Coordinates of C-alpha atoms in Angstrom, one line a residue:
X596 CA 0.0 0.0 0.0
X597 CA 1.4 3.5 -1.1
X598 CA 0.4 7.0 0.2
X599 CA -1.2 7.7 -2.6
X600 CA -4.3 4.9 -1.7
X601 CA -5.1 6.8 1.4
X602 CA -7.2 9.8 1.0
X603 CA -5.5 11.8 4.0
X604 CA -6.9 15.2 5.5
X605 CA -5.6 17.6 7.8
X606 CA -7.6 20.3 9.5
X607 CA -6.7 23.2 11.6
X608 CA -9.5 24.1 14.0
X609 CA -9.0 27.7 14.2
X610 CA -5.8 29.6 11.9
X611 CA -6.3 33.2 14.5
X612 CA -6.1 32.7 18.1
X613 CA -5.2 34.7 20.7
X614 CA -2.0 33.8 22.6
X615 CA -2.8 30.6 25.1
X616 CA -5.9 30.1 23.5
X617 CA -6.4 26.7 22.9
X618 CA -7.0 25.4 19.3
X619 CA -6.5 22.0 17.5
X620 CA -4.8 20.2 14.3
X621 CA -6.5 16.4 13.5
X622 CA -5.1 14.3 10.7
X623 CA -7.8 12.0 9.7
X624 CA -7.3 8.8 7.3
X625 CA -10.3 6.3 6.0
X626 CA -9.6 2.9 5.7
X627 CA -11.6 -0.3 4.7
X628 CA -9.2 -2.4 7.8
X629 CA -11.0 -2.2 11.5
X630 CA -7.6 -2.9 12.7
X631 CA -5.1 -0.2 11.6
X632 CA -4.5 2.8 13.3
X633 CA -2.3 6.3 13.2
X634 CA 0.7 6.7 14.7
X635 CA 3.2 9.8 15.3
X636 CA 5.4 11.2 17.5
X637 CA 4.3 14.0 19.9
X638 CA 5.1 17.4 18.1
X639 CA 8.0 19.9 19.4
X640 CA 7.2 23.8 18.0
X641 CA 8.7 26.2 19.6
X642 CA 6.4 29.1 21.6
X643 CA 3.5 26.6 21.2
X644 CA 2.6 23.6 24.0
X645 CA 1.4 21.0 22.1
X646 CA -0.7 17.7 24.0
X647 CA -1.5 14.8 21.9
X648 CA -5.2 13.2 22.2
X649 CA -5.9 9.7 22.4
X650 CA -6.1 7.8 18.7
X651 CA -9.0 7.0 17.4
X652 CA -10.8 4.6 14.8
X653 CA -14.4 5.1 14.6
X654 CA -16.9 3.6 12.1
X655 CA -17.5 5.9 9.2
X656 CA -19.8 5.8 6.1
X657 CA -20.1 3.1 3.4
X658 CA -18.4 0.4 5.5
X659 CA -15.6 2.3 6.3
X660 CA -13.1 3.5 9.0
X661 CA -12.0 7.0 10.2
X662 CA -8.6 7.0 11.5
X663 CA -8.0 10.3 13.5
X664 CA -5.0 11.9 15.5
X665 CA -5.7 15.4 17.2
X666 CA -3.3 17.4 18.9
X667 CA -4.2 20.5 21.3
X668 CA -1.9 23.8 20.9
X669 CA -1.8 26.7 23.0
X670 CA 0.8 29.0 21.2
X671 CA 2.5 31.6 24.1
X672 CA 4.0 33.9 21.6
X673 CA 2.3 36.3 19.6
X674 CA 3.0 36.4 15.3
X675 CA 2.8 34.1 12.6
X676 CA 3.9 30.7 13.9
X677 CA 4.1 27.6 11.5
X678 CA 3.1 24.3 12.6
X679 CA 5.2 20.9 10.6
X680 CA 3.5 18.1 12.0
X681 CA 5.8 14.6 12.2
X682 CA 5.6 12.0 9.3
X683 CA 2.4 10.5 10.5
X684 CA 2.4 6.3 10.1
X685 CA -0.4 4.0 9.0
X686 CA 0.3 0.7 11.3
X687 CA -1.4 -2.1 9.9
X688 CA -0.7 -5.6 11.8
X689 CA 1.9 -4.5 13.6
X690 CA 3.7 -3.1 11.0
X691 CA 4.1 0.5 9.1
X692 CA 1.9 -0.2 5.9
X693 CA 2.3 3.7 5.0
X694 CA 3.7 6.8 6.0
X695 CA 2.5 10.3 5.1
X696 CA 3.9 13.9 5.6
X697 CA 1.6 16.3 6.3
X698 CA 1.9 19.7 5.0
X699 CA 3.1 22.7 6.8
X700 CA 0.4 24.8 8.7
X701 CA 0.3 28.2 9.6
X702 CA -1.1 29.7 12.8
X703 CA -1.7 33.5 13.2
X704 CA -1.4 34.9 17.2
X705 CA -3.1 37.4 18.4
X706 CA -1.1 39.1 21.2
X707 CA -3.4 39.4 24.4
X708 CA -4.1 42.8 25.9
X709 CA -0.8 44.3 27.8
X710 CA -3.0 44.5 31.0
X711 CA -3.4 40.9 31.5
X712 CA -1.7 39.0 34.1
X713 CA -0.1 35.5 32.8
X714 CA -2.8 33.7 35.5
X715 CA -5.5 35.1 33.8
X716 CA -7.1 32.3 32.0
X717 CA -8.2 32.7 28.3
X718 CA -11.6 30.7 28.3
X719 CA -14.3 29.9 30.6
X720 CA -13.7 27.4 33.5
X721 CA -16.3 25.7 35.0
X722 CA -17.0 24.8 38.9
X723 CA -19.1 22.7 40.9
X724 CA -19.1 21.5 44.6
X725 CA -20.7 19.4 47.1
X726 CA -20.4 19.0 51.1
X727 CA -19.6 15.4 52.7
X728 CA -21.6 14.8 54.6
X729 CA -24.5 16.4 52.9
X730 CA -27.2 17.7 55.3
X731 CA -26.7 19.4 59.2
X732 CA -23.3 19.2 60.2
X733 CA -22.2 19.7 63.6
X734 CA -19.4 22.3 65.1
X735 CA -16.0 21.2 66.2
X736 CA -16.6 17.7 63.3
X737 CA -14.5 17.4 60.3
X738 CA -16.5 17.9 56.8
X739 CA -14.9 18.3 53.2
X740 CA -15.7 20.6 50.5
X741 CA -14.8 18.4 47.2
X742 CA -14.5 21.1 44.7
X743 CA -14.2 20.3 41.0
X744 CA -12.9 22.8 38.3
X745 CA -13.1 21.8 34.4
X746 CA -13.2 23.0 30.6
X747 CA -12.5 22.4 27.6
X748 CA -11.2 25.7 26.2
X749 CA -8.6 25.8 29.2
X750 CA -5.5 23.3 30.5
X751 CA -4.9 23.1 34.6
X752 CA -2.2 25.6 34.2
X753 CA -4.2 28.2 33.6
X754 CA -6.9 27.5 36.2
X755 CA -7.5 30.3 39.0
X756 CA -5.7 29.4 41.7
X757 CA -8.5 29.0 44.3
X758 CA -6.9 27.6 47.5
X759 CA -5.5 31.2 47.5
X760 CA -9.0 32.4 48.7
X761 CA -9.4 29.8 51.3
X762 CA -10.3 32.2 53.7
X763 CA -13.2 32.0 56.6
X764 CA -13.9 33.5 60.0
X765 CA -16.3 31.0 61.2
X766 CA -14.7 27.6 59.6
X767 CA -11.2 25.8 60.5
X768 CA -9.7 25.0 57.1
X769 CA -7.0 22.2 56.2
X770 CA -4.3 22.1 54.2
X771 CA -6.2 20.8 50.7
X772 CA -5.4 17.6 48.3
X773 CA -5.5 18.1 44.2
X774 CA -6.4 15.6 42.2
X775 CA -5.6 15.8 39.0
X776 CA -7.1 13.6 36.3
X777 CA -6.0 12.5 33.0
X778 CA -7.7 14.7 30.5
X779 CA -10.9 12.8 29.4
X780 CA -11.4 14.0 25.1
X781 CA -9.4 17.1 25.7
X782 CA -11.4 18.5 28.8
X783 CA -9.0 19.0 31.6
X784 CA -10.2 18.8 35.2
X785 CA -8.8 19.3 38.7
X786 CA -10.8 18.0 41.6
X787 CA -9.6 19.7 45.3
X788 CA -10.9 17.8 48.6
X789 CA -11.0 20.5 51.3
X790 CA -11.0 19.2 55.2
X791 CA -12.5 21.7 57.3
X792 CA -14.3 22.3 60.6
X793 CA -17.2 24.6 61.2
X794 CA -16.7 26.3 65.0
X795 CA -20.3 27.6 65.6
X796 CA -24.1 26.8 64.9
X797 CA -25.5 28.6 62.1
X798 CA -25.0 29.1 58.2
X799 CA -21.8 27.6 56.9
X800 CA -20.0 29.9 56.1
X801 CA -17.7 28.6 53.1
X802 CA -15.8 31.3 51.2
X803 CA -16.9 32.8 47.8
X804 CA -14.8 32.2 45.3
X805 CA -13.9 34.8 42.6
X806 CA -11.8 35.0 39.4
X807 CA -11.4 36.9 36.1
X808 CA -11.2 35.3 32.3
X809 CA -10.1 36.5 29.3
X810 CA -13.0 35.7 26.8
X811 CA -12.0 35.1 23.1
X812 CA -15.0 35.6 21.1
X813 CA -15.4 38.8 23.1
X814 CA -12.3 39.8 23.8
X815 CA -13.6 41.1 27.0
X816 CA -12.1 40.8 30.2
X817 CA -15.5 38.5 32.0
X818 CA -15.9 38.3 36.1
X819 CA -16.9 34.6 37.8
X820 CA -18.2 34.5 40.9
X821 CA -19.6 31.0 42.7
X822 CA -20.9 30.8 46.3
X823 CA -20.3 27.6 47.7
X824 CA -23.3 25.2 49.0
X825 CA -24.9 26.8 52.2
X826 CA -25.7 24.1 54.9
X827 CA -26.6 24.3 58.6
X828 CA -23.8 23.5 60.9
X829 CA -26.0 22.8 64.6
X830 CA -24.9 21.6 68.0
X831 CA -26.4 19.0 70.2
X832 CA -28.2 21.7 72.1
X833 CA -29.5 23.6 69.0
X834 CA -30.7 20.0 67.6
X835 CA -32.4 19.3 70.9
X836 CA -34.2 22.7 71.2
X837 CA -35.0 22.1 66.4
X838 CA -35.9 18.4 67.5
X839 CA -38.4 19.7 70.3
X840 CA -39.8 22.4 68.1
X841 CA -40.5 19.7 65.2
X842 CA -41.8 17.3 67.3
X843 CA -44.2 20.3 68.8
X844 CA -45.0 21.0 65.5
X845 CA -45.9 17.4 64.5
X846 CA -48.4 17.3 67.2
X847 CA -49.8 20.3 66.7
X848 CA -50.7 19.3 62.6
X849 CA -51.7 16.1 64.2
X850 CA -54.4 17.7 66.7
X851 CA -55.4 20.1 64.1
X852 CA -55.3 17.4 61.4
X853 CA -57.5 15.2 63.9
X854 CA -59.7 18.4 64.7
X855 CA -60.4 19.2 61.1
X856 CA -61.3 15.5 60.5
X857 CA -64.0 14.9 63.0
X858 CA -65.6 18.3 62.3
X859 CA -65.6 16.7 58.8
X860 CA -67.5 13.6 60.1
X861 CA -70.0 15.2 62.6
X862 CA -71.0 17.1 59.3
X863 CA -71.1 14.0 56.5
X864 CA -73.0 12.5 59.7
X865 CA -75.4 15.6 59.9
X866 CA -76.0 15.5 56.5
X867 CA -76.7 11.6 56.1
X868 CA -79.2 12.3 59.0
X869 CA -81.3 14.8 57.2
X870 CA -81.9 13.1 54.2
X871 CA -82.3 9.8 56.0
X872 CA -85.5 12.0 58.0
X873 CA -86.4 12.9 54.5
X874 CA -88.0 9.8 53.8
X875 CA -90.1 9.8 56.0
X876 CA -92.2 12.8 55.4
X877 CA -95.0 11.9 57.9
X878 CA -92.5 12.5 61.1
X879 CA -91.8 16.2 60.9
X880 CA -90.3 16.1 64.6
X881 CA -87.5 13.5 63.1
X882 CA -87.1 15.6 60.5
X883 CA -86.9 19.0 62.6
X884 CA -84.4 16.5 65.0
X885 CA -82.1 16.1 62.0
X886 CA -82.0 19.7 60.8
X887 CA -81.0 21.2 64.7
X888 CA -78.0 18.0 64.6
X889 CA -76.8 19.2 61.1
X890 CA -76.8 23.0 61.8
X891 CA -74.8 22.0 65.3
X892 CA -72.6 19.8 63.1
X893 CA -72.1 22.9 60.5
X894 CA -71.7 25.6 63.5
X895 CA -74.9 27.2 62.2
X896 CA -77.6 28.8 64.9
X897 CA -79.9 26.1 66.5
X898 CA -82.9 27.9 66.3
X899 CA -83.4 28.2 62.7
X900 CA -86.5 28.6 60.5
X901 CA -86.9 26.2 56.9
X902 CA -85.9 29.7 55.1
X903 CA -83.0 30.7 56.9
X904 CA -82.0 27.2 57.2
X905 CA -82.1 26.2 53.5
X906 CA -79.9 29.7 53.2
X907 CA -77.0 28.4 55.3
X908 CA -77.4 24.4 53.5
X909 CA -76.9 26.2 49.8
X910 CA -74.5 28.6 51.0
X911 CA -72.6 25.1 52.2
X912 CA -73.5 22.6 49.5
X913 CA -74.8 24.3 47.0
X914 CA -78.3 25.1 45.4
X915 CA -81.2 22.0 46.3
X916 CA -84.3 22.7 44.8
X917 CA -85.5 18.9 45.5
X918 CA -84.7 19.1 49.3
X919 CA -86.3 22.9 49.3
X920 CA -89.1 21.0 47.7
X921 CA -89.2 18.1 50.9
X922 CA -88.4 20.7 53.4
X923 CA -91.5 22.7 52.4
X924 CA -93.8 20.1 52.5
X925 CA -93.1 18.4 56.0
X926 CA -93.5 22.2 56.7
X927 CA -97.1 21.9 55.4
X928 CA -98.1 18.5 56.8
X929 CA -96.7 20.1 60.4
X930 CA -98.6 23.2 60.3
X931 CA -101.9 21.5 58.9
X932 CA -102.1 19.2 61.7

């Protein structure tokens, strides 16, 4: 197999950066052979840091393969600066089946304001945090802030350096441990795990942390600010007096809860009991029983005429014509009598 056979690409990802803004150059290969794969040595350009991403061979179009190589570069040095890849090799079982040269590229950088601080990072970084343990914590116990800083626009180097601001009146903080993982498809990440002590009941109060980025697409100077998870820190006193107070609480819904539900009953009751005197029209006295139950049941006046009780039953339950209807002749058979 000859070099020729191979249609090979290259592609830079962006020709104009600004100085340690990160870009990438991917040499890409199809191939009918599940198998083969790219191989190179890591790249040495002066003013420019150069990391090599992991290999690939993914499934492509038409049965075939897409061989890829990708390398980050983050050129320090402002100007023209030219990027000569090494002789990229085609391995096929074990063996070099082809090599290729690629062709020289040319990267244009942008110098960054005069202003800027070499720490500032150019991209966005990203943050997230959690207590442990999660929930109340308790003063004078130790607890850790796992903090976790990412992107893929920006290598650790350039992170903020937040274990500078690791400041707090009200919390005892530990010297820190970084983590640093391997770079996961060109997103780089540092994790920090933060021992610390809270010394009083109340909010935990965690510092804020703070940092300015350059932003490339903008080129404008942008502000981050994140406030840290906010958690209440509680002695055994406080927790008795909070435990107290729930449990006060708790029975007070539960009376209440209890209260609610039997006026509820005594009602359903009072209202079963006036429709079950209903049918029997020839008993007024049952029926006039019923109707001073459900008006004690419904907190209405005892003493009530048909009118002004059929007022309070609709205002309750709505509009009856049928049981105006009843009401109005037991009314009749009582007074005919």
């Amino acid at each position: 197999m000859v070099v020729a056979d191979l249609p090979w690409t290259i592609q830079l990802e962006d020709a104009q950066v600004w100085q340690r803004e990160r870009t990438t150059v991917t040499v890409e290969v199809q191939s009918t052979d599940r198998f083969a794969t790219l191989e190179a040595s890591l790249p040495r350009i002066d003013g420019v840091d150069v990391q090599a991403l992991p290999a690939t061979n993914e499934a492509g179009t038409d049965g075939k393969r897409i061989l890829r190589l990708t390398w980050q570069l983050s050129a320090h040095t402002p100007g023209t600066q030219t990027i000569q890849l090494p002789t990229i090799r085609y391995n096929l079982n074990g063996r070099d089946a082809a090599q290729w040269q690629p062709p020289v590229q040319t990267l244009d950088v942008q110098a960054l304001p005069p202003y800027l601080p070499p720490t500032i990072p150019v991209g966005n970084v990203e943050i997230e945090s959690h207590i442990d343990p999660s929930g109340v914590l308790q003063p004078g116990h130790l607890a850790y802030w796992h903090i976790r800083l990412h992107s893929d626009a920006v290598n650790t180097a350039q992170f903020p350096p937040i274990l500078k601001q690791m400041r707090s009146s009200g919390v005892e903080l530990f010297p820190a441990k970084v983590d640093k993982p391997a770079s996961d498809g060109g997103q780089y990440r540092l994790e920090y795990h933060i021992p610390f002590k809270p010394q009083s009941s109340g909010w935990l109060d965690l510092p804020t942390l703070q940092w300015h980025w350059f932003d490339p697409e903008t080129a404008r100077l942008e502000h981050r600010q994140y406030t840290p998870p906010r958690q209440w820190v509680l002695g055994w006193i406080w927790r008795g007096v909070m435990g107290v107070f729930s449990l006060l609480v708790l029975l007070t819904s539960l009376w209440l809860g209890v209260k609610l539900a039997g006026k509820h009953w005594r009602q359903w009751r009072g209202k079963r009991r006036i429709l079950q005197a209903l049918q029997t029209p020839d008993s007024p006295h049952i029926v006039q029983k019923a109707m001073r139950e459900c008006a004690i049941a419904h907190s209405w006046a005892e003493n009530l005429s048909v009118a002004q009780w059929l007022i309070c039953w609709e205002q309750h339950y709505g509009t009856a014509d049928n049981l105006r209807l009843q009401l109005q002749a037991i009314e009749r058979i009582r007074f005919a009598k």
